[in-house]
C-alpha cells in the first residue's frame, strides 16, 4: 500500500509494577537524539518524562530498565542530555540487556545504518560506562514473574518479555512482530530484520505457543488495540482485542 506524506511510526514504552518493583521496558526514541532514518523521530522534544511521572513511575523510582533489543527507537530514553553530556535518565535502575546483543553492537557491524550506531553511542554506552548495565543470557529472569523469552531474528539476540503474575500472563513482543498482520501471516518479514528467516521462525513459535490461550500479547509498535489475544482462524491466526 502506498501512502503519501511523512511516514509515521508508533513507539511505546511499558511500565510493569510487580512485587513492589517498577520495571521499564524499551524506553523509546528519547529527546534530543539526532536520527535521520525516520525524520519524525529526529531531535524530539516530548513530555515523555512528565507523562511517565503521572503514572507514578518517576525516573528515580524505576528499579529495572529492560531491553528487548538495542535498536535506537527502543533505547533512546536510557539517557538524557545534561550540561552537554548524555546522562542516565533512570540513575538508580539496573539496565538489563542481552550480553550477546550488546556484544553485537559493540563490534560496530558494517551492515547497520548510522542511526543504529548513534543509538548505541549516545543511549547505551553512557549507561554502560556508568556501571549501570547488567549483561545477561537471552533467557534471563529479571525478577520472579518477569523474564526474557528468546525471539531472535529481528536482531541477533532479540528477546520478548514474558510476565506471569496471579495466574495470568502477558508477552511484550518487542519487534518479533511489528504489526498484528505479522501474527496472521508470520511469514511476512520486516525490511529491518537482521535475519528474516530466523525472525519468521521466532514469530511462528510465538504464535503457536500462545494461540487460543489467555496470554495477553502486547505489541511494542501496535496502534489501538495495543493488546489482544491470538486466536486461530482456520489455518491462520488473528489478534483479538481484549475489548471485543
C-alpha positions as YAML, in Angstrom:
chain: A
units: angstrom
residues:
- id: 1
  name: UNK
  ca: [0.00, 0.00, 0.00]
- id: 2
  name: UNK
  ca: [1.37, 3.41, -0.94]
- id: 3
  name: UNK
  ca: [0.99, 6.29, 1.50]
- id: 4
  name: UNK
  ca: [1.52, 9.97, 0.86]
- id: 5
  name: UNK
  ca: [3.12, 12.36, 3.33]
- id: 6
  name: UNK
  ca: [5.68, 11.79, 6.05]
- id: 7
  name: UNK
  ca: [5.89, 8.16, 7.29]
- id: 8
  name: UNK
  ca: [4.94, 7.70, 10.91]
- id: 9
  name: UNK
  ca: [5.80, 5.05, 13.42]
- id: 10
  name: UNK
  ca: [4.28, 4.31, 16.80]
- id: 11
  name: UNK
  ca: [6.82, 3.69, 19.56]
- id: 12
  name: UNK
  ca: [5.70, 2.64, 23.02]
- id: 13
  name: UNK
  ca: [7.39, 2.11, 26.36]
- id: 14
  name: UNK
  ca: [5.84, -0.07, 29.05]
- id: 15
  name: UNK
  ca: [5.88, 0.06, 32.84]
- id: 16
  name: UNK
  ca: [5.45, -3.12, 34.87]
- id: 17
  name: UNK
  ca: [4.52, -2.79, 38.54]
- id: 18
  name: UNK
  ca: [5.04, -6.15, 40.21]
- id: 19
  name: UNK
  ca: [6.01, -7.36, 43.69]
- id: 20
  name: UNK
  ca: [6.97, -3.86, 44.75]
- id: 21
  name: UNK
  ca: [9.28, -3.34, 41.75]
- id: 22
  name: UNK
  ca: [8.96, -0.80, 38.94]
- id: 23
  name: UNK
  ca: [10.25, -2.09, 35.60]
- id: 24
  name: UNK
  ca: [10.52, -0.04, 32.41]
- id: 25
  name: UNK
  ca: [10.56, -1.97, 29.12]
- id: 26
  name: UNK
  ca: [12.04, -0.37, 25.97]
- id: 27
  name: UNK
  ca: [12.12, 3.36, 26.73]
- id: 28
  name: UNK
  ca: [11.57, 4.66, 23.22]
- id: 29
  name: UNK
  ca: [13.35, 7.14, 20.97]
- id: 30
  name: UNK
  ca: [14.35, 9.77, 23.54]
- id: 31
  name: UNK
  ca: [14.67, 13.53, 23.36]
- id: 32
  name: UNK
  ca: [17.38, 15.41, 21.52]
- id: 33
  name: UNK
  ca: [18.68, 12.37, 19.64]
- id: 34
  name: UNK
  ca: [19.76, 13.12, 16.07]
- id: 35
  name: UNK
  ca: [18.23, 10.49, 13.80]
- id: 36
  name: UNK
  ca: [17.98, 10.79, 10.01]
- id: 37
  name: UNK
  ca: [16.43, 7.44, 9.04]
- id: 38
  name: UNK
  ca: [12.96, 8.44, 10.30]
- id: 39
  name: UNK
  ca: [12.57, 12.24, 10.19]
- id: 40
  name: UNK
  ca: [9.65, 12.14, 12.61]
- id: 41
  name: UNK
  ca: [11.96, 10.71, 15.29]
- id: 42
  name: UNK
  ca: [14.75, 13.25, 14.79]
- id: 43
  name: UNK
  ca: [15.62, 15.64, 17.65]
- id: 44
  name: UNK
  ca: [12.40, 15.05, 19.58]
- id: 45
  name: UNK
  ca: [11.27, 17.29, 22.44]
- id: 46
  name: UNK
  ca: [8.39, 15.45, 24.08]
- id: 47
  name: UNK
  ca: [6.78, 15.41, 27.52]
- id: 48
  name: UNK
  ca: [7.55, 11.72, 28.00]
- id: 49
  name: UNK
  ca: [9.09, 12.12, 31.45]
- id: 50
  name: UNK
  ca: [6.21, 14.17, 32.86]
- id: 51
  name: UNK
  ca: [3.71, 11.65, 31.46]
- id: 52
  name: UNK
  ca: [5.76, 8.85, 32.97]
- id: 53
  name: UNK
  ca: [5.76, 10.58, 36.34]
- id: 54
  name: UNK
  ca: [1.98, 10.97, 36.09]
- id: 55
  name: UNK
  ca: [1.70, 7.16, 36.06]
- id: 56
  name: UNK
  ca: [3.53, 7.03, 39.38]
- id: 57
  name: UNK
  ca: [6.84, 5.87, 37.87]
- id: 58
  name: UNK
  ca: [9.26, 8.74, 38.44]
- id: 59
  name: UNK
  ca: [12.71, 8.14, 36.87]
- id: 60
  name: UNK
  ca: [14.37, 7.88, 40.27]
- id: 61
  name: UNK
  ca: [11.92, 5.17, 41.34]
- id: 62
  name: UNK
  ca: [12.50, 2.76, 38.42]
- id: 63
  name: UNK
  ca: [14.27, -0.41, 39.58]
- id: 64
  name: UNK
  ca: [14.98, -2.04, 36.22]
- id: 65
  name: UNK
  ca: [15.10, -0.87, 32.61]
- id: 66
  name: UNK
  ca: [14.70, -3.90, 30.35]
- id: 67
  name: UNK
  ca: [15.58, -4.01, 26.64]
- id: 68
  name: UNK
  ca: [14.09, -6.37, 24.08]
- id: 69
  name: UNK
  ca: [16.93, -5.29, 21.76]
- id: 70
  name: UNK
  ca: [19.20, -2.31, 21.18]
- id: 71
  name: UNK
  ca: [17.73, -0.55, 18.14]
- id: 72
  name: UNK
  ca: [17.74, 3.22, 18.62]
- id: 73
  name: UNK
  ca: [13.94, 3.51, 18.86]
- id: 74
  name: UNK
  ca: [13.94, 1.20, 21.89]
- id: 75
  name: UNK
  ca: [16.82, 2.61, 23.95]
- id: 76
  name: UNK
  ca: [16.63, 6.38, 23.47]
- id: 77
  name: UNK
  ca: [15.37, 7.30, 26.92]
- id: 78
  name: UNK
  ca: [18.20, 5.41, 28.58]
- id: 79
  name: UNK
  ca: [19.91, 8.79, 28.62]
- id: 80
  name: UNK
  ca: [19.12, 12.49, 28.50]
- id: 81
  name: UNK
  ca: [21.33, 15.47, 27.74]
- id: 82
  name: UNK
  ca: [22.56, 17.24, 30.90]
- id: 83
  name: UNK
  ca: [25.14, 20.03, 30.63]
- id: 84
  name: UNK
  ca: [26.20, 18.80, 27.22]
- id: 85
  name: UNK
  ca: [26.69, 15.14, 28.19]
- id: 86
  name: UNK
  ca: [24.45, 12.10, 27.96]
- id: 87
  name: UNK
  ca: [23.49, 11.08, 31.49]
- id: 88
  name: UNK
  ca: [21.36, 8.12, 32.72]
- id: 89
  name: UNK
  ca: [17.67, 9.02, 32.80]
- id: 90
  name: UNK
  ca: [16.99, 6.35, 35.43]
- id: 91
  name: UNK
  ca: [20.01, 6.80, 37.72]
- id: 92
  name: UNK
  ca: [19.12, 4.19, 40.35]
- id: 93
  name: UNK
  ca: [17.95, 1.49, 37.92]
- id: 94
  name: UNK
  ca: [19.78, -1.54, 36.61]
- id: 95
  name: UNK
  ca: [19.66, -1.61, 32.83]
- id: 96
  name: UNK
  ca: [19.18, -5.24, 31.80]
- id: 97
  name: UNK
  ca: [20.10, -6.38, 28.29]
- id: 98
  name: UNK
  ca: [21.32, -9.42, 26.40]
- id: 99
  name: UNK
  ca: [25.08, -9.81, 26.58]
- id: 100
  name: UNK
  ca: [25.07, -11.16, 23.02]
- id: 101
  name: UNK
  ca: [23.05, -8.19, 21.78]
- id: 102
  name: UNK
  ca: [25.40, -5.74, 23.48]
- id: 103
  name: UNK
  ca: [28.43, -7.51, 22.03]
- id: 104
  name: UNK
  ca: [26.97, -7.35, 18.53]
- id: 105
  name: UNK
  ca: [26.52, -3.58, 18.63]
- id: 106
  name: UNK
  ca: [29.79, -3.04, 20.46]
- id: 107
  name: UNK
  ca: [31.54, -4.69, 17.48]
- id: 108
  name: UNK
  ca: [30.29, -1.84, 15.22]
- id: 109
  name: UNK
  ca: [28.88, -4.08, 12.45]
- id: 110
  name: UNK
  ca: [29.32, -2.60, 8.96]
- id: 111
  name: UNK
  ca: [25.90, -3.71, 7.74]
- id: 112
  name: UNK
  ca: [23.93, -1.47, 10.14]
- id: 113
  name: UNK
  ca: [22.73, 2.07, 9.41]
- id: 114
  name: UNK
  ca: [24.31, 5.12, 11.06]
- id: 115
  name: UNK
  ca: [21.32, 5.78, 13.32]
- id: 116
  name: UNK
  ca: [21.70, 2.37, 14.95]
- id: 117
  name: UNK
  ca: [25.34, 3.06, 15.74]
- id: 118
  name: UNK
  ca: [24.43, 6.51, 17.03]
- id: 119
  name: UNK
  ca: [21.81, 4.96, 19.30]
- id: 120
  name: UNK
  ca: [24.39, 2.64, 20.82]
- id: 121
  name: UNK
  ca: [26.83, 5.52, 21.29]
- id: 122
  name: UNK
  ca: [24.51, 8.07, 22.89]
- id: 123
  name: UNK
  ca: [22.00, 5.79, 24.63]
- id: 124
  name: UNK
  ca: [23.79, 2.57, 25.60]
- id: 125
  name: UNK
  ca: [27.49, 3.28, 26.11]
- id: 126
  name: UNK
  ca: [26.93, 6.09, 28.67]
- id: 127
  name: UNK
  ca: [24.95, 3.82, 31.00]
- id: 128
  name: UNK
  ca: [27.45, 1.01, 30.49]
- id: 129
  name: UNK
  ca: [30.33, 3.32, 31.35]
- id: 130
  name: UNK
  ca: [28.38, 4.47, 34.42]
- id: 131
  name: UNK
  ca: [28.31, 0.86, 35.66]
- id: 132
  name: UNK
  ca: [24.52, 0.53, 35.46]
- id: 133
  name: UNK
  ca: [24.26, -2.28, 32.89]
- id: 134
  name: UNK
  ca: [23.63, -5.97, 33.62]
- id: 135
  name: UNK
  ca: [24.64, -8.12, 30.65]
- id: 136
  name: UNK
  ca: [22.63, -11.33, 30.85]
- id: 137
  name: UNK
  ca: [21.66, -14.51, 29.00]
- id: 138
  name: UNK
  ca: [18.81, -14.42, 26.50]
- id: 139
  name: UNK
  ca: [16.55, -16.42, 28.86]
- id: 140
  name: UNK
  ca: [17.33, -14.26, 31.89]
- id: 141
  name: UNK
  ca: [14.88, -13.95, 34.80]
- id: 142
  name: UNK
  ca: [14.73, -10.26, 35.74]
- id: 143
  name: UNK
  ca: [12.70, -10.95, 38.88]
- id: 144
  name: UNK
  ca: [10.23, -13.69, 39.74]
- id: 145
  name: UNK
  ca: [7.41, -13.23, 37.23]
- id: 146
  name: UNK
  ca: [9.35, -11.23, 34.61]
- id: 147
  name: UNK
  ca: [11.77, -12.94, 32.27]
- id: 148
  name: UNK
  ca: [13.30, -12.85, 28.82]
- id: 149
  name: UNK
  ca: [11.88, -15.10, 26.12]
- id: 150
  name: UNK
  ca: [14.35, -15.50, 23.22]
- id: 151
  name: UNK
  ca: [12.86, -14.39, 19.88]
- id: 152
  name: UNK
  ca: [15.95, -13.81, 17.71]
- id: 153
  name: UNK
  ca: [15.96, -12.68, 14.12]
- id: 154
  name: UNK
  ca: [14.99, -9.01, 14.12]
- id: 155
  name: UNK
  ca: [18.36, -8.54, 15.78]
- id: 156
  name: UNK
  ca: [20.83, -11.34, 16.61]
- id: 157
  name: UNK
  ca: [19.73, -11.61, 20.25]
- id: 158
  name: UNK
  ca: [16.24, -10.08, 20.25]
- id: 159
  name: UNK
  ca: [14.04, -11.14, 23.16]
- id: 160
  name: UNK
  ca: [10.41, -10.67, 24.12]
- id: 161
  name: UNK
  ca: [9.37, -10.18, 27.75]
- id: 162
  name: UNK
  ca: [7.12, -12.72, 29.46]
- id: 163
  name: UNK
  ca: [5.17, -11.53, 32.51]
- id: 164
  name: UNK
  ca: [3.43, -14.01, 34.83]
- id: 165
  name: UNK
  ca: [1.53, -13.00, 37.95]
- id: 166
  name: UNK
  ca: [-1.55, -14.11, 39.82]
- id: 167
  name: UNK
  ca: [-2.28, -16.91, 37.37]
- id: 168
  name: UNK
  ca: [-2.25, -14.50, 34.40]
- id: 169
  name: UNK
  ca: [0.37, -13.91, 31.74]
- id: 170
  name: UNK
  ca: [1.35, -11.39, 29.08]
- id: 171
  name: UNK
  ca: [4.07, -11.00, 26.46]
- id: 172
  name: UNK
  ca: [5.61, -7.71, 25.39]
- id: 173
  name: UNK
  ca: [6.61, -8.59, 21.86]
- id: 174
  name: UNK
  ca: [9.38, -6.15, 21.10]
- id: 175
  name: UNK
  ca: [9.92, -6.31, 17.34]
- id: 176
  name: UNK
  ca: [9.34, -10.00, 16.74]
- id: 177
  name: UNK
  ca: [6.12, -8.71, 15.11]
- id: 178
  name: UNK
  ca: [5.86, -5.02, 14.26]
- id: 179
  name: UNK
  ca: [2.16, -5.24, 13.36]
- id: 180
  name: UNK
  ca: [-0.68, -7.67, 14.10]
- id: 181
  name: UNK
  ca: [-0.72, -8.62, 10.41]
- id: 182
  name: UNK
  ca: [2.51, -10.50, 11.10]
- id: 183
  name: UNK
  ca: [0.67, -12.67, 13.61]
- id: 184
  name: UNK
  ca: [-1.90, -13.51, 10.95]
- id: 185
  name: UNK
  ca: [0.92, -14.00, 8.43]
- id: 186
  name: UNK
  ca: [4.06, -14.99, 10.38]
- id: 187
  name: UNK
  ca: [5.94, -15.44, 7.11]
- id: 188
  name: UNK
  ca: [5.72, -11.69, 6.43]
- id: 189
  name: UNK
  ca: [9.11, -10.18, 7.26]
- id: 190
  name: UNK
  ca: [10.27, -6.68, 8.10]
- id: 191
  name: UNK
  ca: [12.84, -4.89, 5.97]
- id: 192
  name: UNK
  ca: [14.72, -4.12, 9.20]
- id: 193
  name: UNK
  ca: [15.15, -7.76, 10.24]
- id: 194
  name: UNK
  ca: [18.76, -8.85, 10.70]
- id: 195
  name: UNK
  ca: [17.90, -12.45, 9.77]
- id: 196
  name: UNK
  ca: [14.44, -12.62, 8.14]
- id: 197
  name: UNK
  ca: [14.28, -16.43, 8.18]
- id: 198
  name: UNK
  ca: [15.16, -16.64, 11.86]
- id: 199
  name: UNK
  ca: [12.66, -13.85, 12.63]
- id: 200
  name: UNK
  ca: [9.93, -15.83, 10.85]
- id: 201
  name: UNK
  ca: [10.77, -18.90, 12.92]
- id: 202
  name: UNK
  ca: [10.62, -16.89, 16.16]
- id: 203
  name: UNK
  ca: [7.31, -15.35, 15.14]
- id: 204
  name: UNK
  ca: [5.77, -18.71, 14.28]
- id: 205
  name: UNK
  ca: [6.92, -20.21, 17.58]
- id: 206
  name: UNK
  ca: [5.36, -17.31, 19.48]
- id: 207
  name: UNK
  ca: [2.09, -17.62, 17.57]
- id: 208
  name: UNK
  ca: [1.90, -21.39, 18.01]
- id: 209
  name: UNK
  ca: [2.76, -21.19, 21.69]
- id: 210
  name: UNK
  ca: [0.15, -18.60, 22.64]
- id: 211
  name: UNK
  ca: [-2.67, -19.20, 20.15]
- id: 212
  name: UNK
  ca: [-6.02, -19.87, 21.84]
- id: 213
  name: UNK
  ca: [-4.52, -19.15, 25.27]
- id: 214
  name: UNK
  ca: [-5.36, -16.43, 27.77]
- id: 215
  name: UNK
  ca: [-1.92, -14.84, 27.41]
- id: 216
  name: UNK
  ca: [-2.14, -11.16, 26.54]
- id: 217
  name: UNK
  ca: [0.00, -10.14, 23.57]
- id: 218
  name: UNK
  ca: [1.23, -6.54, 23.88]
- id: 219
  name: UNK
  ca: [2.76, -5.03, 20.75]
- id: 220
  name: UNK
  ca: [5.63, -2.59, 21.05]
- id: 221
  name: UNK
  ca: [4.62, -0.83, 17.82]
- id: 222
  name: UNK
  ca: [0.92, -1.73, 17.61]
- id: 223
  name: UNK
  ca: [-1.68, 1.01, 17.34]
- id: 224
  name: UNK
  ca: [-5.01, 0.56, 19.16]
- id: 225
  name: UNK
  ca: [-5.72, -2.07, 20.21]
- id: 226
  name: UNK
  ca: [-2.19, -2.35, 21.59]
- id: 227
  name: UNK
  ca: [-3.01, -5.64, 23.33]
- id: 228
  name: UNK
  ca: [-5.04, -8.72, 22.48]
- id: 229
  name: UNK
  ca: [-5.07, -12.49, 22.39]
- id: 230
  name: UNK
  ca: [-4.10, -14.71, 19.49]
- id: 231
  name: UNK
  ca: [-6.90, -16.85, 18.13]
- id: 232
  name: UNK
  ca: [-6.79, -19.47, 15.44]
- id: 233
  name: UNK
  ca: [-8.85, -18.63, 12.38]
- id: 234
  name: UNK
  ca: [-8.94, -21.78, 10.26]
- id: 235
  name: UNK
  ca: [-5.38, -22.34, 9.14]
- id: 236
  name: UNK
  ca: [-4.36, -18.79, 10.09]
- id: 237
  name: UNK
  ca: [-4.38, -16.60, 13.20]
- id: 238
  name: UNK
  ca: [-5.65, -13.23, 14.31]
- id: 239
  name: UNK
  ca: [-5.14, -10.86, 17.22]
- id: 240
  name: UNK
  ca: [-8.41, -10.26, 19.03]
- id: 241
  name: UNK
  ca: [-8.71, -7.14, 21.16]
- id: 242
  name: UNK
  ca: [-9.47, -7.68, 24.84]
- id: 243
  name: UNK
  ca: [-12.27, -5.18, 24.30]
- id: 244
  name: UNK
  ca: [-14.04, -7.37, 21.72]
...
